[in-house]
Amino acid sequence: MHTIDFEECLKDSPVYRSQLRQAANHIDILEDRLEQMYKMCNLVINSGKLFVQDFQKFIKCIFDVREFFSTDELTYKSLAKFGNYLYEIQTLFSNLLEQTSHSMLRTLTRMLKEDIRKVKDQGKLFERLSTDYDIALQKNADVSKTKPHLCEDVSKNLIATRSCFGHTSIDYTSQINVLFNHHKVDLIELFLSYINFHKAFFHQGYELLSTETEKDVHSMNTELTKMKQENGQKEKLLEKIHEINQKRYNPDENRNDGMTPESSLSLSKNILSRNISQQSLSNMPSNGTEVTKEGYLFKRSHNKFKTWNRRWFCIRNGQLLYMKRNSSNALNENSPQQFPYSIMVPDLRLCTIRSTNDNDRRFVFEIISPNSSHLLQADSQMACEQWINVLHSAIADLFKSSDDGRPTSSTSSPKSLFDDRSNTILMAKTELKQKMIKEKIEYVRSLPGNDKCCDCDADNPEWASINLGILLCLNCGGAHRGLGVNLSKVRSVHMDTWDLETLLVMSELGNNIVNNIYEAQRSDEIQKPTTDTDPTKRRSYIDAKYVQKAFIRPLPPSNHLRSTTRNIRRWTIMKNTALSTSFGCDIDDDNTSHLLKTYNRQLLFRKPIIPSDNGIVTDNQPLIWNVNIYLYDAARNRNVPMMLHALALNADKNFSNEHDHGRTPLIEAILSKSVAAAEFLLTNNAKVNLADEDGRTPLHYATQLANKGRGPIILLLKRGADPLLKDNHGIDACSLSMNLADPDVITWYRLIALHEQMKEEDVDVEKTYISILDDPVYMKEIARTPSFSS
């Protein structure tokens, strides 16, 4: 566009007006095209961010595949280097997107929102003053010369309007000329910097992949060539083995050449042993334990049905071992030493091997040991004779090695096999525990609302607040850490260790439920944070939500809890004056058992609260209704969401209900047999040993309810409950357990008592009983406890 002539501007000529119209049209076109450029640039940046996210997932897949080759050093290290190189490339690309966003978008925004908008606003002012000027000229022309005063006023108005219009037209013309000149410079400078960003990106990428990787790539190429040669040899060898096995496995040919499938496999292994890569292909043990023979045999069971079952047998370390073909307890399928073999014959030197014809089945032989005899059946007569010969040879070799003074491995093998079996069981329990935890985590993630961050709705939250029962993104998790552990206890979903009881609490809550409590009164004017919200604003919102509790749901009326909870039978424990009197005296050893039995019956077997016909518990309404009673009733009904609501309303988690024998919410949760409700209170710092007015702790009540489930006992012991605390009658939980006839509970309490004695000598002694309580068997008891949502 040409520059507007100021001479024409001063004259306000038709040429000037035509130039202004052309300039205005050019400005509109420029604005539309700059807006289109802004949208496309923004689209490119957003697409790049999505690419970066997918690229990060791709890099993660590389490292995941790398773990599959952990035993191959070259592949393992090479994939790690490739992943690191790609990560550096992804970092460079992220920097390019960041620079583009800061440079391109900011400049285009300034051009659209400031420069062009300023000129358009000036154009509107120009048009308005132009109209005023035309009106003033028309009035000046229309006034009658017979009215001198009116002529003077009109002339003054014309002079003022002409002056204002003149200054405005000059400013408008100047801004138009400056706009086009500046935008030409800005656009050239903008794209020059954009090209330089790409130049730096490719230059840094070139330096990364040329200088830093040159040695690695050369080394990898050398190793890759060597690997290809070895693989070629392996492929030829495997083809040869394949041909041999195809020929040898034909039953008709086997009869002619006297070979069985097992012998052909042995031949294959002999061929492999002559190859340099035999170690990587053989599935034989490499720890020095010799396997003389292995294969399938039918084994007759010793039950009354005398069934025959096909099992895999092997002779190893002077023992005859066997296992199922599809053993579910195998920990590592690539390591035969880890398979859970059962011992049929612990020492072959004490056995007699003979063929037998006393059975209807063919190809049967018998192994006679000092304690029992075993009947085994082969697939053919030749295989039967081979097994008998191999067993005789193994026995002879064992005696020979003993005569030569060399210790046999069978003398130590029972202990080693026992250790292996113990390790196998331990690892199997660990895997079972991890599986239970993983399944519960996946269930928590599947709860309504848990697919997004509780505070900013970011996708796939990976952090959690365990005392609030919510999932959070990384940014909101950091803000929650700033609140302090008394308000929010943050934990990583994948990187931290989880307890099943904690996950039970998370299962009772979830983002939707918690937001219905903490955001119940949030108005539409108050916007939640987003993924792009400034950290300061994010922290302010979270502080208002959880600390100031600005949007929290108010305390409901007293009948609300009973009208919404489920039909729950709760055994109440009433204060018994007769019992108090009987326990007011000293308890000696002779009458302890009788008093404990009486105490147990009076403590447990009280009249239950019977639900009414409409399904609502017909308990008396409380005389006083406040947040503490709200928490107390919620714990009684194992309603974790309402317990969270009560704590959010500043209820006392250690509240003692003077209208109900001084019991605490934790005691009520234990009476409801809900591990989730009890764990929720303990996670929120409730006192685990706080007793009621009779001196009974939560563990006293949990012990009395042990026959209904031991989950609450396990939870309380893991959280530091003391079974040696005595109530007002001088009875502790350890004494109460003696009448339960539950050896596990008695053992737990005695271990804790022993631990307390050991602490007097060594303060740092470990709590070994905790590992016992973490056994998957006991975890299942915790998982089976009732909950409000079940």
Coordinates of N, CA and C in Angstrom, one line a residue, residues 117-235:
R117 N -5.9 -2.5 16.4 CA -7.0 -2.1 17.2 C -6.9 -0.6 17.4
K118 N -5.7 -0.1 17.7 CA -5.5 1.3 17.9 C -5.9 2.2 16.7
V119 N -5.4 1.7 15.5 CA -5.7 2.4 14.3 C -7.2 2.4 14.0
K120 N -7.9 1.3 14.2 CA -9.3 1.2 14.0 C -10.1 2.1 14.9
D121 N -9.7 2.2 16.2 CA -10.3 3.1 17.1 C -10.2 4.5 16.7
Q122 N -9.0 4.9 16.2 CA -8.7 6.2 15.7 C -9.6 6.5 14.5
G123 N -9.8 5.5 13.6 CA -10.7 5.6 12.4 C -12.1 5.9 12.8
K124 N -12.6 5.3 13.8 CA -13.9 5.5 14.3 C -14.1 7.0 14.8
L125 N -13.0 7.5 15.5 CA -13.1 8.8 16.0 C -13.0 9.8 14.8
F126 N -12.3 9.5 13.8 CA -12.2 10.3 12.6 C -13.5 10.4 11.9
E127 N -14.2 9.3 11.8 CA -15.5 9.3 11.1 C -16.5 10.1 11.9
R128 N -16.5 10.0 13.2 CA -17.5 10.8 14.0 C -17.2 12.3 13.9
L129 N -15.9 12.7 14.0 CA -15.6 14.1 13.9 C -15.8 14.6 12.5
S130 N -15.7 13.8 11.5 CA -16.0 14.2 10.1 C -17.4 14.5 10.0
T131 N -18.3 13.7 10.6 CA -19.7 14.0 10.6 C -20.0 15.3 11.3
D132 N -19.4 15.5 12.5 CA -19.6 16.7 13.2 C -19.2 17.9 12.4
Y133 N -18.1 17.8 11.7 CA -17.5 18.9 10.9 C -18.5 19.2 9.7
D134 N -19.0 18.2 9.1 CA -20.0 18.4 8.0 C -21.3 19.1 8.5
I135 N -21.7 18.7 9.7 CA -22.9 19.4 10.3 C -22.6 20.8 10.6
A136 N -21.4 21.1 11.2 CA -21.0 22.5 11.5 C -20.9 23.3 10.2
L137 N -20.4 22.8 9.2 CA -20.3 23.5 7.9 C -21.8 23.8 7.4
Q138 N -22.6 22.8 7.5 CA -24.0 23.0 7.0 C -24.7 24.1 7.8
K139 N -24.5 24.1 9.1 CA -25.2 25.1 10.0 C -24.6 26.5 9.7
N140 N -23.3 26.5 9.4 CA -22.7 27.8 9.1 C -23.2 28.4 7.8
A141 N -23.5 27.5 6.9 CA -24.0 28.0 5.6 C -25.5 28.3 5.7
D142 N -26.2 27.7 6.5 CA -27.7 27.9 6.6 C -28.1 29.1 7.4
V143 N -27.2 29.7 8.3 CA -27.6 30.7 9.2 C -27.8 32.0 8.4
S144 N -28.8 32.8 8.9 CA -29.2 34.1 8.2 C -28.3 35.2 8.7
K145 N -28.0 36.0 7.7 CA -27.1 37.1 8.1 C -27.8 38.2 8.9
T146 N -29.1 38.1 9.0 CA -29.9 39.0 9.8 C -29.8 38.7 11.3
K147 N -29.2 37.6 11.6 CA -29.0 37.2 13.0 C -27.6 37.1 13.3
P148 N -27.0 38.3 13.6 CA -25.6 38.4 13.9 C -25.1 37.5 15.1
H149 N -25.9 37.5 16.1 CA -25.4 36.7 17.3 C -25.4 35.2 17.0
L150 N -26.4 34.8 16.2 CA -26.4 33.4 15.8 C -25.2 33.1 14.9
C151 N -24.9 34.0 14.0 CA -23.8 33.8 13.1 C -22.5 33.7 13.8
E152 N -22.4 34.5 14.9 CA -21.1 34.4 15.7 C -21.0 33.1 16.4
D153 N -22.1 32.6 16.9 CA -22.0 31.3 17.6 C -21.7 30.1 16.6
V154 N -22.3 30.2 15.5 CA -22.1 29.2 14.5 C -20.7 29.2 14.0
S155 N -20.1 30.4 13.8 CA -18.7 30.5 13.4 C -17.7 30.0 14.4
K156 N -18.0 30.3 15.7 CA -17.1 29.8 16.7 C -17.2 28.2 16.7
N157 N -18.4 27.7 16.6 CA -18.5 26.2 16.6 C -17.8 25.6 15.4
L158 N -17.9 26.3 14.3 CA -17.2 25.7 13.1 C -15.7 25.7 13.3
I159 N -15.2 26.8 13.9 CA -13.7 26.9 14.0 C -13.2 25.8 15.0
A160 N -14.0 25.6 16.1 CA -13.5 24.5 17.0 C -13.6 23.1 16.4
T161 N -14.7 22.9 15.7 CA -14.9 21.6 15.0 C -13.8 21.3 14.0
R162 N -13.5 22.4 13.2 CA -12.5 22.3 12.1 C -11.1 22.0 12.7
S163 N -10.8 22.6 13.8 CA -9.5 22.4 14.5 C -9.4 20.9 15.0
C164 N -10.5 20.5 15.7 CA -10.5 19.1 16.2 C -10.4 18.1 15.1
F165 N -11.2 18.3 14.0 CA -11.2 17.4 12.9 C -9.8 17.4 12.2
G166 N -9.2 18.5 12.1 CA -7.9 18.6 11.5 C -6.8 17.8 12.2
H167 N -6.8 18.0 13.6 CA -5.8 17.2 14.4 C -6.1 15.7 14.3
T168 N -7.3 15.4 14.3 CA -7.7 13.9 14.3 C -7.3 13.3 13.0
S169 N -7.6 14.0 11.9 CA -7.2 13.4 10.6 C -5.7 13.3 10.4
I170 N -5.0 14.2 10.9 CA -3.5 14.1 10.9 C -3.0 12.9 11.7
D171 N -3.6 12.7 12.9 CA -3.2 11.6 13.7 C -3.6 10.3 13.0
Y172 N -4.8 10.2 12.5 CA -5.2 9.0 11.8 C -4.4 8.6 10.6
T173 N -4.0 9.7 9.8 CA -3.1 9.4 8.7 C -1.8 8.9 9.1
S174 N -1.3 9.6 10.2 CA 0.1 9.2 10.7 C 0.1 7.7 11.2
Q175 N -1.0 7.4 11.9 CA -1.0 6.0 12.5 C -1.1 5.0 11.3
I176 N -1.9 5.3 10.3 CA -2.0 4.3 9.2 C -0.6 4.1 8.5
N177 N 0.0 5.2 8.2 CA 1.4 5.1 7.6 C 2.4 4.4 8.5
V178 N 2.3 4.7 9.8 CA 3.2 4.0 10.7 C 2.9 2.5 10.8
L179 N 1.6 2.2 10.8 CA 1.2 0.8 10.9 C 1.8 -0.1 9.9
F180 N 1.6 0.3 8.6 CA 2.1 -0.5 7.5 C 3.6 -0.6 7.5
N181 N 4.3 0.5 7.8 CA 5.7 0.5 7.9 C 6.3 -0.4 9.0
H182 N 5.7 -0.3 10.1 CA 6.1 -1.1 11.3 C 5.8 -2.6 11.0
H183 N 4.7 -2.9 10.5 CA 4.3 -4.3 10.3 C 5.2 -5.0 9.3
K184 N 5.6 -4.3 8.3 CA 6.6 -4.9 7.4 C 7.8 -5.3 8.1
V185 N 8.3 -4.4 9.0 CA 9.6 -4.7 9.7 C 9.3 -5.8 10.7
D186 N 8.2 -5.7 11.4 CA 7.9 -6.7 12.5 C 7.7 -8.2 11.9
L187 N 7.1 -8.3 10.7 CA 6.9 -9.6 10.1 C 8.2 -10.2 9.7
I188 N 9.0 -9.4 9.0 CA 10.3 -9.9 8.6 C 11.2 -10.3 9.8
E189 N 11.2 -9.5 10.8 CA 12.0 -9.8 12.0 C 11.4 -11.0 12.7
L190 N 10.1 -11.1 12.7 CA 9.4 -12.3 13.4 C 9.8 -13.6 12.7
F191 N 9.7 -13.7 11.4 CA 10.0 -14.9 10.7 C 11.5 -15.2 10.6
L192 N 12.3 -14.1 10.6 CA 13.7 -14.3 10.7 C 14.1 -15.0 12.0
S193 N 13.5 -14.6 13.1 CA 13.8 -15.3 14.4 C 13.2 -16.7 14.4
Y194 N 12.1 -16.9 13.8 CA 11.5 -18.2 13.7 C 12.4 -19.2 12.9
I195 N 12.9 -18.7 11.8 CA 13.9 -19.5 11.0 C 15.1 -19.8 11.9
N196 N 15.6 -18.8 12.6 CA 16.7 -19.0 13.5 C 16.5 -20.1 14.6
F197 N 15.2 -20.1 15.1 CA 14.8 -21.1 16.1 C 15.0 -22.5 15.4
H198 N 14.5 -22.7 14.2 CA 14.6 -24.0 13.5 C 16.1 -24.3 13.2
K199 N 16.8 -23.3 12.9 CA 18.3 -23.5 12.6 C 19.0 -24.0 13.8
A200 N 18.7 -23.4 15.0 CA 19.3 -23.8 16.2 C 18.8 -25.2 16.6
F201 N 17.5 -25.5 16.3 CA 17.0 -26.9 16.6 C 17.7 -27.9 15.8
F202 N 17.9 -27.7 14.5 CA 18.5 -28.7 13.7 C 20.0 -28.8 13.9
H203 N 20.6 -27.6 14.3 CA 22.1 -27.6 14.6 C 22.3 -28.4 15.9
Q204 N 21.5 -28.2 16.9 CA 21.7 -28.9 18.2 C 21.5 -30.4 18.0
G205 N 20.4 -30.7 17.2 CA 20.1 -32.1 16.9 C 21.3 -32.8 16.1
Y206 N 21.9 -32.0 15.2 CA 23.0 -32.6 14.4 C 24.2 -32.8 15.4
E207 N 24.5 -31.8 16.2 CA 25.6 -32.0 17.2 C 25.3 -33.2 18.1
L208 N 24.1 -33.4 18.5 CA 23.7 -34.5 19.4 C 24.0 -35.8 18.7
L209 N 23.5 -35.9 17.5 CA 23.5 -37.2 16.8 C 24.8 -37.5 16.0
S210 N 25.7 -36.5 16.0 CA 26.9 -36.7 15.2 C 28.1 -36.8 16.1
T211 N 28.3 -35.8 17.0 CA 29.5 -35.8 17.9 C 29.3 -36.8 19.0
E212 N 28.2 -36.7 19.7 CA 28.0 -37.5 21.0 C 27.7 -39.0 20.7
T213 N 27.1 -39.3 19.6 CA 26.7 -40.7 19.3 C 27.7 -41.4 18.4
E214 N 28.7 -40.7 17.9 CA 29.6 -41.3 16.9 C 30.3 -42.6 17.4
K215 N 30.8 -42.4 18.7 CA 31.5 -43.6 19.2 C 30.5 -44.7 19.5
D216 N 29.3 -44.3 20.1 CA 28.3 -45.3 20.4 C 27.8 -46.1 19.2
V217 N 27.6 -45.3 18.1 CA 27.1 -45.9 16.9 C 28.1 -46.9 16.3
H218 N 29.3 -46.4 16.3 CA 30.4 -47.3 15.8 C 30.5 -48.6 16.6
S219 N 30.4 -48.5 17.9 CA 30.5 -49.7 18.7 C 29.3 -50.6 18.5
M220 N 28.1 -49.9 18.4 CA 26.9 -50.7 18.2 C 26.9 -51.4 16.8
N221 N 27.4 -50.8 15.8 CA 27.6 -51.4 14.5 C 28.5 -52.6 14.5
T222 N 29.6 -52.5 15.3 CA 30.5 -53.6 15.4 C 29.8 -54.8 16.1
E223 N 29.2 -54.5 17.2 CA 28.5 -55.5 17.9 C 27.3 -56.1 17.1
L224 N 26.6 -55.3 16.4 CA 25.5 -55.7 15.6 C 26.0 -56.7 14.5
T225 N 27.1 -56.4 13.9 CA 27.7 -57.3 12.8 C 28.0 -58.7 13.5
K226 N 28.6 -58.6 14.6 CA 28.9 -59.8 15.3 C 27.7 -60.6 15.7
M227 N 26.6 -59.9 16.2 CA 25.4 -60.5 16.6 C 24.7 -61.2 15.4
K228 N 24.8 -60.5 14.2 CA 24.2 -61.1 13.0 C 24.9 -62.4 12.6
Q229 N 26.2 -62.4 12.7 CA 27.0 -63.6 12.4 C 26.6 -64.8 13.3
E230 N 26.5 -64.4 14.7 CA 26.1 -65.5 15.6 C 24.7 -66.0 15.4
N231 N 23.8 -65.0 15.0 CA 22.4 -65.4 14.8 C 22.3 -66.3 13.5
G232 N 23.2 -66.0 12.5 CA 23.2 -66.9 11.4 C 23.6 -68.3 11.7
Q233 N 24.6 -68.4 12.6 CA 25.0 -69.7 13.0 C 23.9 -70.4 13.8
K234 N 23.3 -69.7 14.6 CA 22.2 -70.3 15.4 C 21.1 -70.7 14.6
E235 N 20.7 -69.9 13.6 CA 19.6 -70.3 12.7 C 19.9 -71.6 11.9

